[in-house]
Amino acid sequence: MPATIIDGRAVAARLREQIARDVAALPEPPGLATLLVGDDPASAVYVASKRRQCVQAGMRDLHHHLPADIGAGELGELIDRLSADPEVTGILLQLPLPRHLDPAPLLERIHPDKDVDGLTETSTARLVLGAPGLRPCTPAGVMMLLDEAGVPLEGAEAVVVGRSNLVGKPMAQLLLARNATVTICHSRTRDLAAVCRRGDILVAAAGVPRMLGPDAVKPGATVIDVGIHRTADGLCGDVDTDAVRAVAGAITPVPGGVGPMTIAMLLRNTVTAAGLPAAAHAGV
Ligand code: NDP
């Protein structure tokens, strides 16, 4: 029997409805400050989508479009101001930045209670320590998909392919926090397919189109495909979905799997941020 398709669009739609109800129940709507530097077309599309969904959920859209040649000093000062501004609940610095800007020190200027992308050092420490905080959106979205699909995590073998700070590492931490036994693979892993076959859960986040085929999948496993690639025949992920469907128990499609969850989790984080100490000063 071919694998069940895990419908990320449907899960994300339900989550957005819940978020809109949560926002309506707050004394004041949270405000999301999106910072777009320059005119990278892909980034512009992502930010437009985030802003649209933020407004649809009843939140305040506090957008800043900044020139591509803005200096690190000026951008850093803006982030400091937003971090201290009680009207601002969450701050999102859209990456990648133009080459002359180093993202790491700029991200660090985001107040950790407003770090809705979950990428600052404090958010990372909170994740690793299991303390309350804002989690990176894509891995948090994967966890929600696994829960919605009823996938048992406790004691399960989970294999994560990729170790980026954005996806792979936080993904592994979130799975570990739910008592999965986690293996992280990367470009130096020997016999990748054999290691992947250990996984009851396989999360592919390598950024290589259709890299993982049926030989990398344990029969009945749940396969989560984080990868997203634009190819001549349309969008595809890191998994050869058609071939893997014959082996896996459940699989996320590309598009329509993990992708829709990422923005929904950004909205979720903004609501969570409204309850963190930095927002308490704003009376929200
Ligand atoms: P990165 O390029 O930052 O990281 C890729 C990771 O995969 C690295 O750790 C790398 O290993 C590893 N890797 C690369 N090639 C191989 C290989 N042949 N075998 C094993 N491991 C390999 O990517 P991201 O983590 O940022 O993103 C991963 C994918 O997810 C991309 O396709 C991206 O577009 C997509 N993505 C999708 C999102 C969504 O919302 N759906 C959100 C974010 C990302 P090493 O460390 O050794 O170099």
Short mmCIF file of C-alpha atoms and ligand atoms in Angstrom, two decimals:
data_model
loop_
_atom_site.label_atom_id
_atom_site.label_comp_id
_atom_site.label_asym_id
_atom_site.label_seq_id
_atom_site.Cartn_x
_atom_site.Cartn_y
_atom_site.Cartn_z
CA MET A 1 0.00 0.00 0.00
CA PRO A 2 1.47 3.41 -0.91
CA ALA A 3 2.37 5.76 1.92
CA THR A 4 -0.25 8.03 3.43
CA ILE A 5 0.23 11.66 2.42
CA ILE A 6 0.60 14.06 5.37
CA ASP A 7 -1.34 17.14 4.30
CA GLY A 8 0.62 20.17 5.55
CA ARG A 9 -1.77 22.62 3.93
CA ALA A 10 -4.71 21.28 5.93
CA VAL A 11 -2.77 21.20 9.22
CA ALA A 12 -1.47 24.74 8.64
CA ALA A 13 -5.00 26.00 7.82
CA ARG A 14 -6.36 24.55 11.07
CA LEU A 15 -3.44 26.07 12.99
CA ARG A 16 -4.05 29.50 11.45
CA GLU A 17 -7.73 29.34 12.47
CA GLN A 18 -6.69 28.51 16.04
CA ILE A 19 -4.15 31.36 16.02
CA ALA A 20 -6.82 33.83 14.85
CA ARG A 21 -9.02 32.74 17.79
CA ASP A 22 -6.06 33.11 20.19
CA VAL A 23 -5.29 36.57 18.83
CA ALA A 24 -8.92 37.64 19.20
CA ALA A 25 -8.79 36.57 22.87
CA LEU A 26 -5.74 38.76 23.64
CA PRO A 27 -6.32 42.22 25.12
CA GLU A 28 -4.38 43.76 22.22
CA PRO A 29 -3.33 42.29 18.87
CA PRO A 30 0.37 41.35 18.71
CA GLY A 31 2.54 43.33 16.26
CA LEU A 32 4.98 41.56 13.94
CA ALA A 33 7.88 43.66 12.62
CA THR A 34 9.25 42.18 9.39
CA LEU A 35 12.55 43.59 8.13
CA LEU A 36 13.30 43.16 4.43
CA VAL A 37 16.67 44.49 3.26
CA GLY A 38 17.01 45.05 -0.49
CA ASP A 39 14.92 43.61 -3.31
CA ASP A 40 15.74 39.91 -3.54
CA PRO A 41 12.62 38.60 -5.34
CA ALA A 42 12.33 35.33 -3.37
CA SER A 43 12.69 37.15 -0.04
CA ALA A 44 10.11 39.73 -1.14
CA VAL A 45 7.62 36.94 -1.89
CA TYR A 46 8.24 35.23 1.48
CA VAL A 47 7.89 38.48 3.42
CA ALA A 48 4.70 39.44 1.54
CA SER A 49 3.23 36.07 2.44
CA LYS A 50 4.20 36.43 6.11
CA ARG A 51 2.69 39.92 6.27
CA ARG A 52 -0.54 38.81 4.56
CA GLN A 53 -1.02 35.88 6.93
CA CYS A 54 -0.16 38.06 9.92
CA VAL A 55 -2.98 40.47 8.99
CA GLN A 56 -5.39 37.62 8.23
CA ALA A 57 -4.76 36.29 11.76
CA GLY A 58 -5.71 39.69 13.19
CA MET A 59 -2.18 40.83 14.06
CA ARG A 60 -0.57 44.19 13.34
CA ASP A 61 1.77 44.30 10.35
CA LEU A 62 4.79 46.48 11.25
CA HIS A 63 6.86 46.16 8.10
CA HIS A 64 10.17 47.89 7.31
CA HIS A 65 11.56 47.73 3.78
CA LEU A 66 15.17 48.89 3.90
CA PRO A 67 17.58 49.82 1.11
CA ALA A 68 20.05 47.13 -0.03
CA ASP A 69 22.99 49.38 0.89
CA ILE A 70 21.91 50.06 4.48
CA GLY A 71 24.86 49.88 6.88
CA ALA A 72 25.14 47.35 9.72
CA GLY A 73 25.13 50.24 12.22
CA GLU A 74 21.86 51.71 11.00
CA LEU A 75 20.15 48.33 10.72
CA GLY A 76 21.40 47.34 14.17
CA GLU A 77 20.02 50.56 15.67
CA LEU A 78 16.62 49.89 14.10
CA ILE A 79 16.61 46.38 15.59
CA ASP A 80 17.53 47.85 19.00
CA ARG A 81 14.64 50.31 18.76
CA LEU A 82 12.16 47.58 17.77
CA SER A 83 13.48 45.36 20.57
CA ALA A 84 12.72 48.11 23.09
CA ASP A 85 9.41 49.20 21.50
CA PRO A 86 6.39 47.96 23.49
CA GLU A 87 4.25 48.08 20.31
CA VAL A 88 6.42 45.36 18.75
CA THR A 89 5.74 41.77 19.81
CA GLY A 90 7.92 39.91 17.32
CA ILE A 91 10.84 40.81 15.04
CA LEU A 92 11.72 38.91 11.89
CA LEU A 93 14.91 39.74 10.01
CA GLN A 94 14.45 38.14 6.58
CA LEU A 95 17.52 36.15 5.47
CA PRO A 96 19.64 36.07 3.41
CA LEU A 97 20.93 39.62 3.85
CA PRO A 98 22.99 41.43 1.19
CA ARG A 99 26.62 40.26 1.23
CA HIS A 100 28.02 43.24 3.13
CA LEU A 101 25.88 42.45 6.18
CA ASP A 102 26.87 39.69 8.62
CA PRO A 103 23.58 38.23 9.88
CA ALA A 104 24.88 36.77 13.18
CA PRO A 105 25.57 40.00 15.14
CA LEU A 106 22.38 41.56 13.76
CA LEU A 107 20.24 38.59 14.84
CA GLU A 108 21.78 38.90 18.30
CA ARG A 109 20.30 42.38 18.65
CA ILE A 110 16.77 40.96 18.49
CA HIS A 111 15.36 40.70 22.01
CA PRO A 112 15.11 36.95 22.68
CA ASP A 113 11.47 37.30 23.78
CA LYS A 114 10.72 38.83 20.34
CA ASP A 115 12.83 36.36 18.36
CA VAL A 116 9.95 34.79 16.43
CA ASP A 117 12.34 32.93 14.10
CA GLY A 118 14.01 31.32 17.14
CA LEU A 119 17.51 31.90 15.81
CA THR A 120 19.29 33.98 18.48
CA GLU A 121 21.86 32.43 20.83
CA THR A 122 19.45 32.79 23.74
CA SER A 123 16.64 31.02 21.85
CA THR A 124 19.09 28.25 20.92
CA ALA A 125 20.20 27.89 24.54
CA ARG A 126 16.57 27.77 25.71
CA LEU A 127 15.86 25.03 23.17
CA VAL A 128 18.86 22.94 24.20
CA LEU A 129 18.12 23.43 27.92
CA GLY A 130 14.42 22.63 27.45
CA ALA A 131 13.47 26.07 28.83
CA PRO A 132 10.39 27.95 27.58
CA GLY A 133 11.19 30.05 24.52
CA LEU A 134 10.61 30.57 20.82
CA ARG A 135 11.54 27.59 18.62
CA PRO A 136 12.72 27.78 14.98
CA CYS A 137 9.62 27.70 12.79
CA THR A 138 10.37 24.94 10.27
CA PRO A 139 11.41 22.25 12.78
CA ALA A 140 8.55 23.28 15.09
CA GLY A 141 6.21 22.85 12.12
CA VAL A 142 7.61 19.37 11.48
CA MET A 143 6.89 18.42 15.10
CA MET A 144 3.30 19.54 14.69
CA LEU A 145 2.92 17.50 11.48
CA LEU A 146 4.26 14.41 13.27
CA ASP A 147 1.82 14.94 16.13
CA GLU A 148 -1.12 15.55 13.81
CA ALA A 149 -0.25 12.39 11.89
CA GLY A 150 -0.21 10.47 15.19
CA VAL A 151 3.40 9.34 14.82
CA PRO A 152 4.77 7.91 18.09
CA LEU A 153 7.99 9.70 19.06
CA GLU A 154 8.91 8.26 22.45
CA GLY A 155 11.69 5.70 21.98
CA ALA A 156 11.42 5.94 18.17
CA GLU A 157 14.56 5.99 16.01
CA ALA A 158 14.66 9.38 14.28
CA VAL A 159 17.21 10.20 11.59
CA VAL A 160 17.73 13.84 10.56
CA VAL A 161 19.68 14.49 7.36
CA GLY A 162 21.22 17.96 7.63
CA ARG A 163 22.80 19.86 10.52
CA SER A 164 22.14 23.52 9.73
CA ASN A 165 21.38 25.93 12.55
CA LEU A 166 18.11 26.75 10.80
CA VAL A 167 16.70 23.24 10.37
CA GLY A 168 18.81 20.16 11.14
CA LYS A 169 20.18 20.96 14.61
CA PRO A 170 16.97 22.38 16.11
CA MET A 171 15.03 19.53 14.49
CA ALA A 172 17.23 17.01 16.29
CA GLN A 173 16.82 18.87 19.59
CA LEU A 174 13.03 18.94 19.31
CA LEU A 175 12.91 15.22 18.55
CA LEU A 176 15.27 14.52 21.45
CA ALA A 177 13.07 16.58 23.77
CA ARG A 178 10.22 14.20 22.87
CA ASN A 179 12.36 11.18 23.77
CA ALA A 180 13.18 9.97 20.26
CA THR A 181 16.60 8.37 19.74
CA VAL A 182 18.15 10.81 17.31
CA THR A 183 20.87 10.39 14.68
CA ILE A 184 22.08 13.42 12.72
CA CYS A 185 23.57 12.88 9.23
CA HIS A 186 25.57 15.37 7.16
CA SER A 187 27.78 15.54 4.11
CA ARG A 188 30.54 13.49 5.77
CA THR A 189 28.23 10.66 6.93
CA ARG A 190 29.38 7.26 5.66
CA ASP A 191 26.78 5.04 3.93
CA LEU A 192 23.99 7.58 4.29
CA ALA A 193 21.28 5.23 2.99
CA ALA A 194 22.12 2.58 5.60
CA VAL A 195 21.98 5.13 8.42
CA CYS A 196 18.70 6.57 7.11
CA ARG A 197 17.19 3.07 7.01
CA ARG A 198 17.43 2.97 10.82
CA GLY A 199 14.81 5.69 11.07
CA ASP A 200 11.22 5.07 12.09
CA ILE A 201 11.14 8.78 11.33
CA LEU A 202 13.32 10.24 8.57
CA VAL A 203 13.62 14.02 8.24
CA ALA A 204 15.33 15.14 5.03
CA ALA A 205 16.85 18.64 5.21
CA ALA A 206 19.98 18.42 3.05
CA GLY A 207 19.05 20.80 0.27
CA VAL A 208 19.80 18.29 -2.52
CA PRO A 209 16.95 17.57 -4.96
CA ARG A 210 15.48 14.03 -4.73
CA MET A 211 18.61 12.81 -2.93
CA LEU A 212 16.91 10.16 -0.78
CA GLY A 213 15.35 7.19 -2.56
CA PRO A 214 13.64 4.01 -1.39
CA ASP A 215 16.98 2.42 -0.41
CA ALA A 216 17.22 5.07 2.36
CA VAL A 217 13.80 4.34 3.86
CA LYS A 218 12.82 1.72 6.43
CA PRO A 219 9.56 0.01 5.37
CA GLY A 220 6.66 1.78 7.09
CA ALA A 221 8.74 4.80 8.17
CA THR A 222 7.37 8.33 8.37
CA VAL A 223 9.29 10.54 5.91
CA ILE A 224 9.32 14.31 6.35
CA ASP A 225 10.72 16.19 3.38
CA VAL A 226 11.91 19.69 4.35
CA GLY A 227 13.77 20.32 1.09
CA ILE A 228 12.32 22.60 -1.52
CA HIS A 229 13.75 23.02 -5.02
CA ARG A 230 12.51 24.66 -8.16
CA THR A 231 13.32 22.36 -11.11
CA ALA A 232 12.41 22.27 -14.79
CA ASP A 233 9.49 19.91 -13.93
CA GLY A 234 8.24 21.97 -10.98
CA LEU A 235 8.88 21.91 -7.25
CA CYS A 236 10.48 18.92 -5.57
CA GLY A 237 12.05 18.08 -2.23
CA ASP A 238 15.08 16.16 -0.97
CA VAL A 239 13.16 12.89 -1.29
CA ASP A 240 12.28 11.00 -4.46
CA THR A 241 8.64 11.03 -3.36
CA ASP A 242 7.10 8.81 -6.05
CA ALA A 243 9.61 6.02 -5.50
CA VAL A 244 9.65 6.35 -1.71
CA ARG A 245 5.86 6.16 -1.43
CA ALA A 246 6.06 2.44 -2.18
CA VAL A 247 8.17 1.87 0.95
CA ALA A 248 7.24 4.54 3.51
CA GLY A 249 4.22 4.44 5.81
CA ALA A 250 3.57 8.19 5.56
CA ILE A 251 5.23 11.04 3.71
CA THR A 252 4.96 14.81 3.33
CA PRO A 253 4.55 16.04 -0.26
CA VAL A 254 6.47 18.93 -1.84
CA PRO A 255 4.74 21.31 -2.22
CA GLY A 256 2.04 21.10 0.44
CA GLY A 257 3.94 19.42 3.26
CA VAL A 258 6.40 21.24 5.51
CA GLY A 259 6.34 24.53 3.57
CA PRO A 260 2.89 25.76 4.67
CA MET A 261 3.75 24.97 8.30
CA THR A 262 6.71 27.35 8.46
CA ILE A 263 4.72 30.61 8.23
CA ALA A 264 1.94 29.19 10.42
CA MET A 265 4.54 28.51 13.13
CA LEU A 266 5.87 32.06 12.75
CA LEU A 267 2.37 33.30 13.61
CA ARG A 268 2.20 30.81 16.49
CA ASN A 269 5.53 32.14 17.79
CA THR A 270 4.24 35.71 17.59
CA VAL A 271 1.28 34.77 19.79
CA THR A 272 3.66 32.97 22.17
CA ALA A 273 5.91 36.05 22.24
CA ALA A 274 2.91 38.12 23.35
CA GLY A 275 2.98 36.11 26.58
CA LEU A 276 6.74 36.47 27.20
CA PRO A 277 8.23 39.10 29.53
CA ALA A 278 9.32 41.54 26.77
CA ALA A 279 5.69 41.90 25.68
CA ALA A 280 4.40 42.17 29.25
CA HIS A 281 5.68 45.78 29.28
CA ALA A 282 3.38 46.49 26.33
CA GLY A 283 0.36 45.30 28.28
CA VAL A 284 -0.43 42.59 25.70
P1 NDP B 1 21.86 24.08 4.49
O1 NDP B 1 22.47 24.09 3.12
O2 NDP B 1 22.18 25.17 5.44
O3 NDP B 1 22.25 22.70 5.19
C1 NDP B 1 22.22 21.49 4.50
C2 NDP B 1 22.70 20.38 5.40
O4 NDP B 1 22.60 19.17 4.67
C3 NDP B 1 24.15 20.53 5.83
O5 NDP B 1 24.26 20.17 7.20
C4 NDP B 1 24.89 19.55 4.93
O6 NDP B 1 26.00 18.91 5.55
C5 NDP B 1 23.84 18.49 4.66
N1 NDP B 1 24.06 17.86 3.38
C6 NDP B 1 24.26 18.46 2.19
N2 NDP B 1 24.47 17.54 1.22
C7 NDP B 1 24.43 16.34 1.83
C8 NDP B 1 24.59 15.01 1.38
N3 NDP B 1 24.84 14.74 0.09
N4 NDP B 1 24.49 14.02 2.27
C9 NDP B 1 24.22 14.28 3.58
N5 NDP B 1 24.05 15.52 4.07
C10 NDP B 1 24.16 16.54 3.20
O7 NDP B 1 20.29 23.98 4.26
P2 NDP B 1 19.05 24.29 5.23
O8 NDP B 1 19.13 23.46 6.44
O9 NDP B 1 18.88 25.75 5.37
O10 NDP B 1 17.84 23.80 4.30
C11 NDP B 1 17.75 22.46 3.88
C12 NDP B 1 16.64 22.34 2.84
O11 NDP B 1 15.41 22.70 3.42
C13 NDP B 1 16.82 23.27 1.62
O12 NDP B 1 16.31 22.61 0.48
C14 NDP B 1 15.93 24.45 1.96
O13 NDP B 1 15.46 25.10 0.80
C15 NDP B 1 14.81 23.75 2.68
N6 NDP B 1 14.10 24.60 3.62
C16 NDP B 1 12.74 24.56 3.56
C17 NDP B 1 11.99 25.29 4.43
C18 NDP B 1 10.52 25.19 4.36
O14 NDP B 1 9.83 26.00 4.92
N7 NDP B 1 9.99 24.14 3.70
C19 NDP B 1 12.59 26.19 5.42
C20 NDP B 1 14.05 26.11 5.47
C21 NDP B 1 14.75 25.34 4.57
P3 NDP B 1 27.33 19.69 6.05
O15 NDP B 1 26.95 20.38 7.32
O16 NDP B 1 28.32 18.61 6.27
O17 NDP B 1 27.69 20.64 4.95
#
